[in-house]
Amino acid sequence: YYASGGKQSDLVAHIELASDYDGLAVVWGIKNTKATVEECAEHCKRHMPNTVQGPFSKLPCNAFAFCPDDVCFEPDAHHHTKGDCWLKFTEGPVAPEATAPGP
């Protein structure tokens, strides 16, 4: 995207409430809390590769998941709570695989 002249400011976030998408976590949601889903979406849009530590630090954010409730389900072993904002990378951002589809 960037190599072909794409700009960070041109990115658009699409919000789908009560949904979660499969992907590699470029920023873990635990301890990355945001007040609103819109704030989480903006964090995804602003995320730049190579600015965080971790095994997927070179990847951009092209999907995200936000926990709006006191406790949220995730298909993993962790406890997810209100405000958790997961920044993810998926190979199919146009049609990401839902792990917890919305209503």
CSV table of N, CA, C and O in Angstrom, one decimal:
chain,number,residue,atom,x,y,z
A,1,TYR,N,0.8,-1.2,0.0
A,1,TYR,CA,0.0,0.0,0.0
A,1,TYR,C,0.9,1.3,0.0
A,1,TYR,O,0.7,2.1,-0.8
A,2,TYR,N,1.8,1.3,0.9
A,2,TYR,CA,2.6,2.5,1.1
A,2,TYR,C,3.6,2.6,-0.1
A,2,TYR,O,3.9,3.7,-0.6
A,3,ALA,N,4.1,1.4,-0.6
A,3,ALA,CA,5.1,1.4,-1.7
A,3,ALA,C,4.4,2.0,-3.0
A,3,ALA,O,5.1,2.5,-3.8
A,4,SER,N,3.1,1.8,-3.1
A,4,SER,CA,2.4,2.3,-4.3
A,4,SER,C,1.9,3.7,-4.1
A,4,SER,O,1.1,4.2,-5.0
A,5,GLY,N,2.3,4.4,-3.1
A,5,GLY,CA,1.9,5.8,-2.9
A,5,GLY,C,0.8,6.1,-1.9
A,5,GLY,O,0.3,7.2,-1.8
A,6,GLY,N,0.2,5.0,-1.3
A,6,GLY,CA,-0.9,5.1,-0.4
A,6,GLY,C,-0.5,5.9,0.8
A,6,GLY,O,0.7,5.9,1.3
A,7,LYS,N,-1.4,6.7,1.4
A,7,LYS,CA,-1.1,7.5,2.6
A,7,LYS,C,-2.0,7.1,3.7
A,7,LYS,O,-3.1,6.7,3.6
A,8,GLN,N,-1.4,7.2,4.9
A,8,GLN,CA,-2.1,6.9,6.1
A,8,GLN,C,-3.4,7.6,6.2
A,8,GLN,O,-4.4,7.1,6.6
A,9,SER,N,-3.4,8.9,5.9
A,9,SER,CA,-4.6,9.8,6.0
A,9,SER,C,-5.7,9.3,5.0
A,9,SER,O,-6.9,9.8,5.2
A,10,ASP,N,-5.4,8.5,4.1
A,10,ASP,CA,-6.5,8.0,3.1
A,10,ASP,C,-7.2,6.8,3.6
A,10,ASP,O,-8.2,6.4,3.0
A,11,LEU,N,-6.7,6.2,4.7
A,11,LEU,CA,-7.4,5.0,5.2
A,11,LEU,C,-8.8,5.3,5.7
A,11,LEU,O,-9.0,6.3,6.3
A,12,VAL,N,-9.7,4.3,5.6
A,12,VAL,CA,-11.0,4.4,6.1
A,12,VAL,C,-11.3,3.2,7.0
A,12,VAL,O,-11.0,2.1,6.6
A,13,ALA,N,-11.9,3.5,8.1
A,13,ALA,CA,-12.3,2.4,9.1
A,13,ALA,C,-13.7,2.1,8.9
A,13,ALA,O,-14.6,3.0,8.9
A,14,HIS,N,-14.1,0.8,8.8
A,14,HIS,CA,-15.4,0.4,8.8
A,14,HIS,C,-15.7,-0.3,10.1
A,14,HIS,O,-15.1,-1.3,10.5
A,15,ILE,N,-16.7,0.2,10.8
A,15,ILE,CA,-17.1,-0.3,12.1
A,15,ILE,C,-18.3,-1.2,12.0
A,15,ILE,O,-19.3,-0.8,11.5
A,16,GLU,N,-18.2,-2.4,12.5
A,16,GLU,CA,-19.3,-3.4,12.7
A,16,GLU,C,-19.4,-3.8,14.1
A,16,GLU,O,-18.5,-4.4,14.6
A,17,LEU,N,-20.4,-3.3,14.8
A,17,LEU,CA,-20.6,-3.6,16.2
A,17,LEU,C,-20.8,-5.1,16.5
A,17,LEU,O,-21.3,-5.8,15.7
A,18,ALA,N,-20.3,-5.5,17.7
A,18,ALA,CA,-20.5,-6.9,18.2
A,18,ALA,C,-19.9,-7.9,17.3
A,18,ALA,O,-20.4,-9.0,17.1
A,19,SER,N,-18.8,-7.6,16.7
A,19,SER,CA,-18.1,-8.5,15.8
A,19,SER,C,-16.6,-8.6,16.1
A,19,SER,O,-16.0,-7.7,16.7
A,20,ASP,N,-16.0,-9.7,15.8
A,20,ASP,CA,-14.6,-9.9,16.0
A,20,ASP,C,-14.1,-10.6,14.7
A,20,ASP,O,-14.8,-11.5,14.2
A,21,TYR,N,-12.9,-10.3,14.3
A,21,TYR,CA,-12.3,-10.9,13.1
A,21,TYR,C,-11.0,-11.6,13.4
A,21,TYR,O,-10.2,-11.2,14.2
A,22,ASP,N,-10.8,-12.7,12.7
A,22,ASP,CA,-9.6,-13.4,12.8
A,22,ASP,C,-8.4,-12.6,12.3
A,22,ASP,O,-8.6,-11.7,11.4
A,23,GLY,N,-7.3,-12.8,12.8
A,23,GLY,CA,-6.1,-12.0,12.3
A,23,GLY,C,-5.0,-12.1,13.3
A,23,GLY,O,-5.1,-12.5,14.4
A,24,LEU,N,-3.8,-11.7,12.9
A,24,LEU,CA,-2.6,-11.7,13.7
A,24,LEU,C,-2.7,-10.4,14.5
A,24,LEU,O,-2.9,-9.3,14.0
A,25,ALA,N,-2.5,-10.5,15.8
A,25,ALA,CA,-2.5,-9.3,16.7
A,25,ALA,C,-1.3,-8.5,16.6
A,25,ALA,O,-0.2,-8.9,17.1
A,26,VAL,N,-1.3,-7.3,15.9
A,26,VAL,CA,-0.2,-6.5,15.9
A,26,VAL,C,-0.1,-5.6,17.1
A,26,VAL,O,1.0,-5.2,17.5
A,27,VAL,N,-1.2,-5.4,17.8
A,27,VAL,CA,-1.2,-4.8,19.2
A,27,VAL,C,-2.2,-5.5,20.0
A,27,VAL,O,-3.4,-5.6,19.6
A,28,TRP,N,-1.8,-6.1,21.1
A,28,TRP,CA,-2.7,-6.8,21.9
A,28,TRP,C,-3.7,-5.9,22.6
A,28,TRP,O,-3.4,-4.8,23.0
A,29,GLY,N,-5.0,-6.3,22.7
A,29,GLY,CA,-6.0,-5.5,23.3
A,29,GLY,C,-5.9,-5.4,24.8
A,29,GLY,O,-6.3,-4.4,25.4
A,30,ILE,N,-5.4,-6.4,25.5
A,30,ILE,CA,-5.2,-6.4,26.9
A,30,ILE,C,-4.1,-5.3,27.2
A,30,ILE,O,-3.1,-5.3,26.6
A,31,LYS,N,-4.5,-4.3,28.0
A,31,LYS,CA,-3.7,-3.1,28.4
A,31,LYS,C,-3.7,-2.1,27.2
A,31,LYS,O,-3.0,-1.1,27.4
A,32,ASN,N,-4.4,-2.3,26.1
A,32,ASN,CA,-4.5,-1.3,25.1
A,32,ASN,C,-6.0,-0.9,25.0
A,32,ASN,O,-6.8,-1.3,24.2
A,33,THR,N,-6.4,-0.2,26.1
A,33,THR,CA,-7.8,0.2,26.2
A,33,THR,C,-8.2,1.5,25.6
A,33,THR,O,-7.3,2.4,25.6
A,34,LYS,N,-9.3,1.6,25.0
A,34,LYS,CA,-9.9,2.8,24.4
A,34,LYS,C,-11.3,3.0,24.9
A,34,LYS,O,-12.0,2.1,25.3
A,35,ALA,N,-11.7,4.3,24.9
A,35,ALA,CA,-13.0,4.6,25.5
A,35,ALA,C,-14.1,4.2,24.6
A,35,ALA,O,-15.2,3.9,25.0
A,36,THR,N,-13.9,4.3,23.3
A,36,THR,CA,-15.0,4.0,22.3
A,36,THR,C,-14.5,3.2,21.1
A,36,THR,O,-13.3,3.1,20.9
A,37,VAL,N,-15.4,2.6,20.4
A,37,VAL,CA,-15.0,1.8,19.2
A,37,VAL,C,-14.4,2.7,18.2
A,37,VAL,O,-13.5,2.4,17.4
A,38,GLU,N,-14.9,4.0,18.1
A,38,GLU,CA,-14.3,4.9,17.2
A,38,GLU,C,-12.9,5.3,17.5
A,38,GLU,O,-12.0,5.4,16.6
A,39,GLU,N,-12.5,5.4,18.8
A,39,GLU,CA,-11.2,5.6,19.2
A,39,GLU,C,-10.3,4.4,18.8
A,39,GLU,O,-9.1,4.6,18.4
A,40,CYS,N,-10.8,3.2,19.0
A,40,CYS,CA,-10.1,2.0,18.6
A,40,CYS,C,-9.8,2.0,17.1
A,40,CYS,O,-8.7,1.7,16.6
A,41,ALA,N,-10.9,2.3,16.3
A,41,ALA,CA,-10.7,2.4,14.8
A,41,ALA,C,-9.7,3.4,14.4
A,41,ALA,O,-8.8,3.1,13.5
A,42,GLU,N,-9.6,4.6,15.1
A,42,GLU,CA,-8.6,5.6,14.8
A,42,GLU,C,-7.2,5.1,15.1
A,42,GLU,O,-6.3,5.3,14.4
A,43,HIS,N,-7.1,4.3,16.2
A,43,HIS,CA,-5.8,3.7,16.6
A,43,HIS,C,-5.3,2.8,15.5
A,43,HIS,O,-4.1,2.8,15.1
A,44,CYS,N,-6.2,2.0,14.9
A,44,CYS,CA,-5.9,1.1,13.8
A,44,CYS,C,-5.4,1.9,12.6
A,44,CYS,O,-4.4,1.6,12.0
A,45,LYS,N,-6.1,2.9,12.3
A,45,LYS,CA,-5.8,3.7,11.1
A,45,LYS,C,-4.4,4.4,11.3
A,45,LYS,O,-3.7,4.5,10.3
A,46,ARG,N,-4.1,4.8,12.5
A,46,ARG,CA,-2.8,5.5,12.8
A,46,ARG,C,-1.6,4.6,13.0
A,46,ARG,O,-0.5,5.0,12.9
A,47,HIS,N,-1.9,3.3,13.2
A,47,HIS,CA,-0.8,2.3,13.5
A,47,HIS,C,0.1,2.2,12.3
A,47,HIS,O,-0.3,2.0,11.2
A,48,MET,N,1.4,2.4,12.6
A,48,MET,CA,2.4,2.2,11.6
A,48,MET,C,3.3,1.0,11.9
A,48,MET,O,3.6,0.7,13.0
A,49,PRO,N,3.6,0.2,10.9
A,49,PRO,CA,4.5,-1.0,11.1
A,49,PRO,C,5.8,-0.5,11.7
A,49,PRO,O,6.3,0.6,11.5
A,50,ASN,N,6.4,-1.4,12.4
A,50,ASN,CA,7.7,-1.2,13.0
A,50,ASN,C,7.7,-0.2,14.1
A,50,ASN,O,8.8,0.4,14.4
A,51,THR,N,6.6,0.0,14.8
A,51,THR,CA,6.5,1.0,15.9
A,51,THR,C,6.2,0.4,17.2
A,51,THR,O,6.1,1.0,18.2
A,52,VAL,N,6.0,-1.0,17.2
A,52,VAL,CA,5.7,-1.7,18.5
A,52,VAL,C,6.6,-2.9,18.5
A,52,VAL,O,7.1,-3.3,17.5
A,53,GLN,N,6.7,-3.5,19.7
A,53,GLN,CA,7.4,-4.8,19.8
A,53,GLN,C,6.5,-6.0,19.6
A,53,GLN,O,5.3,-5.8,19.7
A,54,GLY,N,7.0,-7.1,19.2
A,54,GLY,CA,6.3,-8.3,19.1
A,54,GLY,C,6.5,-9.0,17.8
A,54,GLY,O,7.2,-8.5,16.9
A,55,PRO,N,6.0,-10.2,17.7
A,55,PRO,CA,6.3,-11.1,16.5
A,55,PRO,C,5.7,-10.5,15.2
A,55,PRO,O,6.2,-10.9,14.1
A,56,PHE,N,4.7,-9.7,15.3
A,56,PHE,CA,4.1,-9.2,14.1
A,56,PHE,C,4.2,-7.7,13.9
A,56,PHE,O,3.4,-7.0,13.3
A,57,SER,N,5.3,-7.1,14.5
A,57,SER,CA,5.5,-5.7,14.6
A,57,SER,C,5.7,-5.1,13.2
A,57,SER,O,5.5,-3.9,13.0
A,58,LYS,N,6.0,-5.8,12.2
A,58,LYS,CA,6.3,-5.3,10.8
A,58,LYS,C,5.0,-5.2,10.0
A,58,LYS,O,5.0,-4.7,8.9
A,59,LEU,N,3.9,-5.6,10.6
A,59,LEU,CA,2.6,-5.6,9.9
A,59,LEU,C,1.8,-4.4,10.2
A,59,LEU,O,1.8,-3.9,11.3
A,60,PRO,N,1.0,-3.9,9.2
A,60,PRO,CA,0.0,-2.8,9.5
A,60,PRO,C,-1.2,-3.4,10.1
A,60,PRO,O,-1.4,-4.6,10.2
A,61,CYS,N,-2.1,-2.5,10.6
A,61,CYS,CA,-3.4,-2.8,11.1
A,61,CYS,C,-4.4,-2.6,10.0
A,61,CYS,O,-4.5,-1.6,9.5
A,62,ASN,N,-5.1,-3.7,9.7
A,62,ASN,CA,-6.2,-3.6,8.7
A,62,ASN,C,-7.5,-4.2,9.2
A,62,ASN,O,-8.4,-4.3,8.4
A,63,ALA,N,-7.5,-4.5,10.5
A,63,ALA,CA,-8.8,-5.0,11.1
A,63,ALA,C,-8.6,-4.8,12.6
A,63,ALA,O,-7.5,-4.7,13.1
A,64,PHE,N,-9.7,-4.6,13.3
A,64,PHE,CA,-9.6,-4.4,14.7
A,64,PHE,C,-10.8,-5.0,15.4
A,64,PHE,O,-11.8,-5.3,14.8
A,65,ALA,N,-10.7,-5.2,16.7
A,65,ALA,CA,-11.8,-5.7,17.5
A,65,ALA,C,-11.8,-4.9,18.8
A,65,ALA,O,-10.8,-4.6,19.4
A,66,PHE,N,-13.0,-4.5,19.2
A,66,PHE,CA,-13.2,-3.6,20.4
A,66,PHE,C,-14.2,-4.3,21.3
A,66,PHE,O,-15.3,-4.8,20.9
A,67,CYS,N,-13.9,-4.3,22.6
A,67,CYS,CA,-14.8,-4.9,23.6
A,67,CYS,C,-15.6,-3.7,24.2
A,67,CYS,O,-15.1,-3.0,25.0
A,68,PRO,N,-16.9,-3.6,23.9
A,68,PRO,CA,-17.8,-2.5,24.5
A,68,PRO,C,-18.4,-2.9,25.8
A,68,PRO,O,-19.0,-2.0,26.5
A,69,ASP,N,-18.4,-4.2,26.2
A,69,ASP,CA,-19.1,-4.7,27.4
A,69,ASP,C,-18.1,-4.9,28.6
A,69,ASP,O,-16.9,-4.9,28.4
A,70,ASP,N,-18.7,-5.2,29.7
A,70,ASP,CA,-17.9,-5.4,30.9
A,70,ASP,C,-16.9,-6.6,30.7
A,70,ASP,O,-15.8,-6.6,31.1
A,71,VAL,N,-17.5,-7.6,30.0
A,71,VAL,CA,-16.7,-8.8,29.6
A,71,VAL,C,-17.1,-9.2,28.2
A,71,VAL,O,-18.2,-9.2,27.9
A,72,CYS,N,-16.1,-9.6,27.4
A,72,CYS,CA,-16.3,-10.0,26.0
A,72,CYS,C,-15.7,-11.4,25.8
A,72,CYS,O,-14.7,-11.7,26.3
A,73,PHE,N,-16.3,-12.1,24.9
A,73,PHE,CA,-15.8,-13.4,24.5
A,73,PHE,C,-14.8,-13.3,23.4
A,73,PHE,O,-14.9,-12.5,22.5
A,74,GLU,N,-13.7,-14.0,23.6
A,74,GLU,CA,-12.7,-14.2,22.5
A,74,GLU,C,-12.3,-15.6,22.5
A,74,GLU,O,-12.3,-16.3,23.5
A,75,PRO,N,-12.0,-16.2,21.3
A,75,PRO,CA,-11.7,-17.6,21.3
A,75,PRO,C,-10.2,-17.9,21.7
A,75,PRO,O,-9.5,-18.4,20.9
A,76,ASP,N,-9.9,-17.4,22.9
A,76,ASP,CA,-8.6,-17.7,23.4
A,76,ASP,C,-8.7,-17.8,24.9
A,76,ASP,O,-9.7,-17.8,25.5
A,77,ALA,N,-7.5,-18.0,25.6
A,77,ALA,CA,-7.5,-18.3,27.0
A,77,ALA,C,-7.5,-17.0,27.9
A,77,ALA,O,-7.4,-17.1,29.1
A,78,HIS,N,-7.6,-15.8,27.4
A,78,HIS,CA,-7.5,-14.6,28.1
A,78,HIS,C,-8.9,-14.1,28.5
A,78,HIS,O,-9.9,-14.4,27.9
A,79,HIS,N,-8.9,-13.2,29.5
A,79,HIS,CA,-10.1,-12.5,30.0
A,79,HIS,C,-10.2,-11.2,29.4
A,79,HIS,O,-9.2,-10.4,29.5
A,80,HIS,N,-11.2,-10.9,28.6
A,80,HIS,CA,-11.3,-9.6,27.9
A,80,HIS,C,-12.4,-8.7,28.5
A,80,HIS,O,-13.5,-9.2,28.8
A,81,THR,N,-12.0,-7.5,28.7
A,81,THR,CA,-12.9,-6.6,29.4
A,81,THR,C,-13.1,-5.3,28.6
A,81,THR,O,-12.4,-5.0,27.6
A,82,LYS,N,-14.0,-4.5,29.1
A,82,LYS,CA,-14.4,-3.2,28.5
A,82,LYS,C,-13.2,-2.4,28.1
A,82,LYS,O,-12.4,-2.1,28.9
A,83,GLY,N,-13.3,-2.0,26.8
A,83,GLY,CA,-12.3,-1.1,26.3
A,83,GLY,C,-11.1,-1.7,25.6
A,83,GLY,O,-10.3,-1.1,24.9
A,84,ASP,N,-11.0,-3.1,25.7
A,84,ASP,CA,-9.9,-3.8,25.0
A,84,ASP,C,-10.0,-3.5,23.5
A,84,ASP,O,-11.0,-3.6,22.9
A,85,CYS,N,-8.9,-3.0,23.0
A,85,CYS,CA,-8.8,-2.7,21.5
A,85,CYS,C,-7.7,-3.5,20.9
A,85,CYS,O,-6.5,-3.2,21.1
A,86,TRP,N,-8.1,-4.5,20.1
A,86,TRP,CA,-7.1,-5.4,19.4
A,86,TRP,C,-6.9,-4.8,18.0
A,86,TRP,O,-7.8,-4.7,17.2
A,87,LEU,N,-5.6,-4.6,17.7
A,87,LEU,CA,-5.3,-4.2,16.3
A,87,LEU,C,-4.7,-5.4,15.7
A,87,LEU,O,-3.9,-6.1,16.2
A,88,LYS,N,-5.3,-5.7,14.5
A,88,LYS,CA,-5.0,-7.0,13.8
A,88,LYS,C,-4.6,-6.8,12.4
A,88,LYS,O,-4.9,-5.7,11.8
A,89,PHE,N,-3.9,-7.8,11.8
A,89,PHE,CA,-3.6,-7.8,10.4
A,89,PHE,C,-4.3,-9.1,9.9
A,89,PHE,O,-4.1,-10.2,10.4
A,90,THR,N,-5.0,-9.0,8.8
A,90,THR,CA,-5.6,-10.1,8.1
A,90,THR,C,-5.2,-10.1,6.7
A,90,THR,O,-5.1,-9.0,6.1
A,91,GLU,N,-5.0,-11.2,6.1
A,91,GLU,CA,-4.6,-11.3,4.7
A,91,GLU,C,-5.8,-11.0,3.8
A,91,GLU,O,-5.6,-10.7,2.6
A,92,GLY,N,-7.0,-11.0,4.3
A,92,GLY,CA,-8.2,-10.7,3.5
A,92,GLY,C,-9.0,-9.6,4.1
A,92,GLY,O,-10.2,-9.9,4.5
A,93,PRO,N,-8.5,-8.4,4.1
A,93,PRO,CA,-9.3,-7.3,4.8
A,93,PRO,C,-10.6,-6.9,4.1
A,93,PRO,O,-11.5,-6.4,4.8
A,94,VAL,N,-10.8,-7.3,2.9
A,94,VAL,CA,-12.0,-6.9,2.2
A,94,VAL,C,-13.2,-7.9,2.7
A,94,VAL,O,-14.3,-7.5,2.8
A,95,ALA,N,-12.8,-9.1,3.0
A,95,ALA,CA,-13.8,-10.1,3.5
A,95,ALA,C,-13.1,-10.9,4.6
A,95,ALA,O,-12.8,-12.0,4.5
A,96,PRO,N,-12.9,-10.2,5.8
A,96,PRO,CA,-12.2,-10.9,6.9
A,96,PRO,C,-13.0,-12.1,7.5
A,96,PRO,O,-14.3,-12.0,7.4
A,97,GLU,N,-12.3,-13.1,8.0
A,97,GLU,CA,-13.1,-14.2,8.6
A,97,GLU,C,-13.5,-13.8,10.0
A,97,GLU,O,-12.7,-13.4,10.8
A,98,ALA,N,-14.8,-13.9,10.2
A,98,ALA,CA,-15.4,-13.5,11.5
A,98,ALA,C,-15.2,-14.7,12.5
A,98,ALA,O,-15.5,-15.8,12.2
A,99,THR,N,-14.6,-14.3,13.7
A,99,THR,CA,-14.6,-15.3,14.8
A,99,THR,C,-15.8,-15.2,15.7
A,99,THR,O,-16.1,-16.1,16.4
A,100,ALA,N,-16.3,-14.0,15.7
A,100,ALA,CA,-17.6,-13.8,16.5
A,100,ALA,C,-18.4,-12.7,15.7
A,100,ALA,O,-18.3,-11.5,16.0
A,101,PRO,N,-19.2,-13.2,14.8
A,101,PRO,CA,-19.9,-12.3,14.0
A,101,PRO,C,-21.0,-11.5,14.7
A,101,PRO,O,-21.5,-12.0,15.7
A,102,GLY,N,-21.3,-10.3,14.3
A,102,GLY,CA,-22.3,-9.5,14.9
A,102,GLY,C,-23.7,-10.0,14.7
A,102,GLY,O,-23.9,-11.0,14.0
A,103,PRO,N,-24.7,-9.3,15.3
A,103,PRO,CA,-26.1,-9.7,15.2
A,103,PRO,C,-26.6,-9.6,13.8
A,103,PRO,O,-26.2,-8.9,13.0
